[in-house]
Coordinates of C-alpha atoms in Angstrom, one line a residue:
M1 CA -0.3 0.3 -0.1
T2 CA 1.5 3.5 -1.1
D3 CA 0.6 5.3 2.5
K4 CA -2.0 5.6 5.3
S5 CA -4.4 8.2 3.1
T6 CA -5.1 6.3 0.2
F7 CA -4.7 2.8 -1.5
K8 CA -3.9 1.9 -5.2
K9 CA -7.0 0.1 -7.9
V10 CA -7.1 -0.6 -11.3
L11 CA -9.8 0.9 -13.2
H12 CA -11.4 -0.2 -16.5
T13 CA -11.1 2.9 -18.2
A14 CA -12.0 1.9 -22.1
F15 CA -12.9 -0.9 -24.1
A16 CA -9.6 -1.5 -26.0
D17 CA -6.4 -3.2 -25.6
P18 CA -5.7 -4.0 -21.7
S19 CA -2.4 -1.9 -22.6
T20 CA -4.8 1.3 -22.9
A21 CA -7.6 0.8 -21.4
L22 CA -6.2 -0.2 -17.4
S23 CA -4.6 2.7 -15.3
F24 CA -4.0 2.8 -11.5
S25 CA -6.1 5.3 -9.6
N26 CA -5.0 6.9 -6.0
Q27 CA -8.5 5.8 -3.6
K28 CA -9.3 7.5 -0.4
P29 CA -9.7 4.7 2.5
Y30 CA -13.6 3.3 3.2
T31 CA -14.9 5.2 5.7
E32 CA -17.9 3.2 6.4
L33 CA -18.4 -0.1 6.4
D34 CA -21.9 -1.9 5.7
P35 CA -22.6 -4.3 8.2
T36 CA -22.6 -7.5 6.1
F37 CA -19.5 -6.7 4.8
V38 CA -15.5 -7.4 5.3
K39 CA -12.5 -5.3 4.6
I40 CA -9.7 -7.2 2.8
Q41 CA -6.0 -6.2 2.8
V42 CA -5.1 -8.0 -0.8
S43 CA -1.6 -9.4 -1.7
A44 CA -3.0 -11.7 -4.3
A45 CA -5.4 -11.5 -7.2
S46 CA -6.2 -13.3 -10.1
L47 CA -7.3 -12.7 -13.6
N48 CA -9.8 -14.9 -15.6
P49 CA -10.0 -15.0 -19.4
I50 CA -13.8 -13.1 -19.0
D51 CA -11.4 -10.5 -17.5
Y52 CA -9.2 -9.7 -20.7
K53 CA -13.0 -9.9 -22.9
L54 CA -15.1 -7.4 -20.7
V55 CA -11.9 -5.3 -20.9
T56 CA -11.7 -5.4 -25.2
G57 CA -15.3 -5.2 -24.9
A58 CA -16.0 -8.7 -26.6
L59 CA -18.7 -9.0 -23.5
K60 CA -20.5 -6.2 -22.2
F61 CA -23.2 -7.7 -19.8
S62 CA -21.9 -5.4 -17.1
K63 CA -24.3 -2.6 -16.6
K64 CA -21.9 -0.7 -14.4
P65 CA -20.3 2.7 -16.0
L66 CA -16.8 3.0 -16.8
P67 CA -14.3 3.4 -15.5
R68 CA -14.9 0.7 -13.3
G69 CA -13.1 -2.0 -11.4
L70 CA -11.7 -5.4 -12.4
G71 CA -10.7 -8.6 -11.7
S72 CA -12.2 -12.0 -9.8
D73 CA -10.3 -13.1 -7.0
I74 CA -8.4 -12.4 -4.0
S75 CA -6.6 -13.6 -0.9
R76 CA -5.1 -12.1 2.3
V77 CA -6.5 -10.9 5.4
V78 CA -9.5 -9.3 6.9
T79 CA -8.6 -6.0 8.3
E80 CA -12.3 -5.1 9.1
V81 CA -15.7 -6.7 9.7
G82 CA -19.1 -5.3 9.4
S83 CA -21.5 -5.3 12.9
E84 CA -23.4 -8.3 11.5
C85 CA -20.7 -10.3 10.4
K86 CA -20.8 -13.4 12.7
R87 CA -18.1 -16.2 10.8
L88 CA -15.0 -13.9 10.3
K89 CA -12.6 -12.0 12.4
V90 CA -10.1 -9.2 11.8
G91 CA -6.9 -11.1 11.1
D92 CA -8.5 -14.2 9.1
E93 CA -6.2 -15.3 6.4
I94 CA -9.1 -15.8 3.6
Y95 CA -9.6 -15.8 -0.2
S96 CA -12.8 -14.9 -1.9
D97 CA -14.7 -14.4 -5.3
A98 CA -14.9 -10.7 -5.3
I99 CA -16.2 -10.0 -8.9
G100 CA -18.0 -6.8 -9.3
F101 CA -16.4 -5.6 -6.4
S102 CA -12.9 -4.1 -7.7
P103 CA -10.6 -6.8 -6.7
L104 CA -7.7 -5.7 -8.4
S105 CA -6.8 -3.4 -5.4
E106 CA -4.9 -3.0 -2.9
V107 CA -7.8 -2.7 -0.3
C108 CA -11.3 -4.5 -1.1
V109 CA -14.5 -4.4 0.5
V110 CA -17.0 -7.5 -0.1
P111 CA -19.9 -9.3 1.6
E112 CA -18.9 -11.7 4.5
S113 CA -20.9 -14.5 2.4
K114 CA -18.4 -14.6 -0.6
V115 CA -15.6 -14.9 1.7
S116 CA -13.8 -18.2 2.8
L117 CA -11.1 -19.4 5.1
K118 CA -7.9 -20.0 3.0
P119 CA -6.9 -23.4 4.3
A120 CA -3.8 -23.8 6.1
G121 CA -0.4 -24.6 4.2
M122 CA -1.6 -23.1 1.1
S123 CA -0.4 -20.0 -0.1
F124 CA -2.2 -16.6 -0.9
N125 CA -0.8 -16.6 -4.6
E126 CA -2.7 -20.5 -4.5
A127 CA -6.1 -19.6 -2.8
A128 CA -6.1 -16.6 -5.0
T129 CA -6.5 -19.2 -8.4
I130 CA -9.6 -20.9 -6.8
P131 CA -12.5 -19.5 -6.5
L132 CA -14.2 -18.6 -10.1
A133 CA -12.3 -21.5 -11.8
A134 CA -13.6 -24.0 -8.9
L135 CA -16.8 -22.6 -8.4
T136 CA -17.4 -22.8 -12.0
A137 CA -16.5 -26.4 -12.2
L138 CA -18.3 -27.4 -9.2
Q139 CA -21.3 -25.7 -10.6
A140 CA -21.2 -27.2 -13.9
L141 CA -21.0 -30.9 -12.7
R142 CA -23.2 -30.5 -9.8
N143 CA -25.7 -27.8 -10.1
K144 CA -26.6 -28.2 -14.0
G145 CA -25.0 -31.7 -14.6
G146 CA -26.8 -33.1 -11.9
M147 CA -23.5 -35.3 -11.2
K148 CA -24.1 -38.1 -8.7
E149 CA -21.8 -40.9 -7.3
G150 CA -21.0 -43.7 -9.9
M151 CA -21.3 -41.7 -12.9
K152 CA -18.9 -41.4 -15.6
V153 CA -18.3 -37.8 -16.8
A154 CA -16.1 -36.7 -19.9
I155 CA -14.4 -32.9 -19.4
F156 CA -12.8 -31.6 -22.4
G157 CA -10.2 -29.4 -21.7
G158 CA -8.7 -31.1 -18.8
S159 CA -5.8 -29.1 -18.2
G160 CA -7.6 -25.7 -18.5
G161 CA -8.2 -23.7 -15.5
V162 CA -12.1 -24.8 -15.0
G163 CA -11.2 -28.2 -16.3
S164 CA -8.2 -29.2 -13.9
F165 CA -10.6 -28.2 -11.0
A166 CA -13.5 -30.3 -12.7
I167 CA -11.3 -33.3 -12.7
Q168 CA -10.6 -33.4 -9.2
I169 CA -14.4 -32.3 -8.0
A170 CA -15.6 -35.1 -10.3
K171 CA -13.5 -37.8 -8.3
A172 CA -14.1 -36.1 -5.1
L173 CA -18.3 -36.2 -5.8
G174 CA -17.5 -39.9 -6.3
A175 CA -17.4 -40.1 -10.3
A176 CA -16.9 -43.8 -11.4
E177 CA -14.5 -42.8 -14.0
V178 CA -13.4 -39.5 -15.4
A179 CA -12.3 -38.6 -18.6
T180 CA -10.5 -36.0 -20.1
T181 CA -8.8 -34.7 -23.5
S182 CA -5.6 -32.6 -23.1
T183 CA -2.0 -33.2 -24.2
N184 CA -0.7 -33.1 -21.0
E185 CA -1.5 -36.7 -19.8
D186 CA 0.8 -37.0 -16.8
F187 CA -0.7 -33.6 -15.2
C188 CA -4.3 -34.7 -15.9
K189 CA -3.7 -38.1 -14.4
G190 CA -2.2 -36.6 -11.5
L191 CA -5.5 -34.5 -10.9
G192 CA -7.3 -37.7 -10.9
A193 CA -8.1 -38.4 -14.5
D194 CA -8.8 -42.6 -15.6
I195 CA -8.5 -41.6 -19.2
V196 CA -6.7 -38.9 -21.1
V197 CA -7.5 -38.9 -24.7
N198 CA -4.7 -36.6 -26.7
Y199 CA -6.5 -34.5 -28.8
K200 CA -3.7 -34.2 -31.1
T201 CA -3.1 -37.4 -32.1
D202 CA -6.6 -39.2 -31.4
N203 CA -10.6 -38.5 -31.4
A204 CA -12.5 -38.7 -28.0
G205 CA -15.3 -39.5 -30.1
D206 CA -13.5 -42.6 -30.9
K207 CA -12.0 -43.8 -27.6
L208 CA -14.9 -42.9 -24.9
K209 CA -18.8 -43.8 -24.7
D210 CA -21.7 -43.8 -22.7
F211 CA -20.8 -41.1 -20.5
D212 CA -23.2 -39.7 -17.8
I213 CA -22.0 -36.2 -18.2
V214 CA -19.7 -34.4 -20.4
F215 CA -18.6 -31.2 -19.2
D216 CA -17.4 -28.7 -22.4
T217 CA -14.9 -25.9 -21.2
V218 CA -13.3 -25.6 -25.2
G219 CA -16.2 -25.4 -27.3
G220 CA -17.3 -25.5 -31.1
I221 CA -19.4 -27.7 -33.0
D222 CA -16.9 -30.5 -33.0
H223 CA -16.8 -30.9 -29.3
W224 CA -20.6 -30.8 -29.5
M225 CA -20.9 -33.6 -32.0
M226 CA -18.4 -35.2 -30.4
G227 CA -19.8 -35.2 -26.9
K228 CA -23.2 -36.1 -28.6
K229 CA -21.6 -39.1 -29.8
I230 CA -20.3 -40.2 -26.4
L231 CA -23.1 -39.4 -24.3
K232 CA -25.6 -42.2 -22.9
S233 CA -29.1 -41.4 -24.5
T234 CA -30.0 -39.9 -20.8
G235 CA -27.1 -38.0 -20.5
T236 CA -26.1 -34.3 -19.7
Y237 CA -24.0 -32.1 -21.9
V238 CA -22.5 -28.6 -20.1
S239 CA -21.0 -26.1 -21.6
I240 CA -19.6 -22.8 -20.4
V241 CA -18.1 -21.5 -24.1
G242 CA -20.3 -19.8 -25.9
D243 CA -22.9 -17.0 -25.9
G244 CA -26.4 -19.3 -25.9
V245 CA -27.2 -17.9 -29.6
A246 CA -23.7 -20.3 -30.7
M247 CA -25.0 -23.1 -28.1
G248 CA -28.5 -23.3 -29.8
K249 CA -27.1 -23.5 -33.4
M250 CA -25.1 -26.5 -32.9
I251 CA -28.0 -28.2 -30.9
G252 CA -29.9 -27.3 -34.1
R253 CA -27.8 -29.5 -36.2
G254 CA -28.0 -32.4 -34.0
E255 CA -29.6 -35.7 -35.1
G256 CA -33.6 -35.3 -34.2
K257 CA -34.5 -37.4 -31.2
R258 CA -31.1 -38.2 -30.4
T259 CA -30.5 -35.0 -29.7
E260 CA -33.5 -33.9 -28.1
R261 CA -33.0 -36.8 -25.3
R262 CA -29.6 -34.9 -24.4
R263 CA -30.3 -32.3 -21.9
V264 CA -28.5 -28.8 -22.6
S265 CA -27.0 -26.9 -19.6
P266 CA -25.3 -23.8 -21.2
I267 CA -24.4 -22.5 -17.9
L268 CA -21.8 -19.4 -17.4
Y269 CA -21.1 -20.0 -21.1
F270 CA -19.7 -15.9 -21.1
Y271 CA -16.4 -17.3 -18.9
T272 CA -14.4 -17.8 -21.8

């Protein structure tokens, strides 16, 4: 932090290349704290692909006017708690999904409900990589995919940010088999994948079959057709890629009843 009278925050000032669209701003200290919020001194923050697309204007779903804050996840220590906060206290080491609360800042104020205690033994840098990507994977598999113990799960893009969490979460939820596509076989198997298909040399559609859930973190018509091929007739295809319109067009290119029997749940599709 620069001094006790101000702190720095990254501002998104224009829809353009990040080299020109971002700037540092000196902010005055918060004088009042909402009763349900906590104040965090930030030492680690993460960026996700969505942040780049928001800066360039490729995605414009935020209603907040420019200039505005930027970023996703943060980690460090609680320095103040609101009067109605029950879980956290000053000095707690935490990590948080701080989207919408200007996380790229030396000081960040967020609802207590969005903050969790940092696991012991985990660095602040490691903790700051978790919330958005891991929550996306969890929601995709459990909330949208309806995952139950004993299911077979295929993950397209297992060595990416969301995909790497999805492998571990699928195993933790009791998947009977987890398959993924990646060129990094050792990495994915180290996370718990049972089968790793190298997409550069093999086609998952020829190697896999009868999966209960296909979780697509890559996107494109090829992956949609491949996923449809390896799903059970009652399986679920979940995608986080696209804008909703593109997903609808891909579904429309399916094969009649085969497509209709597959429940498609494009959740958080803007996270690309």
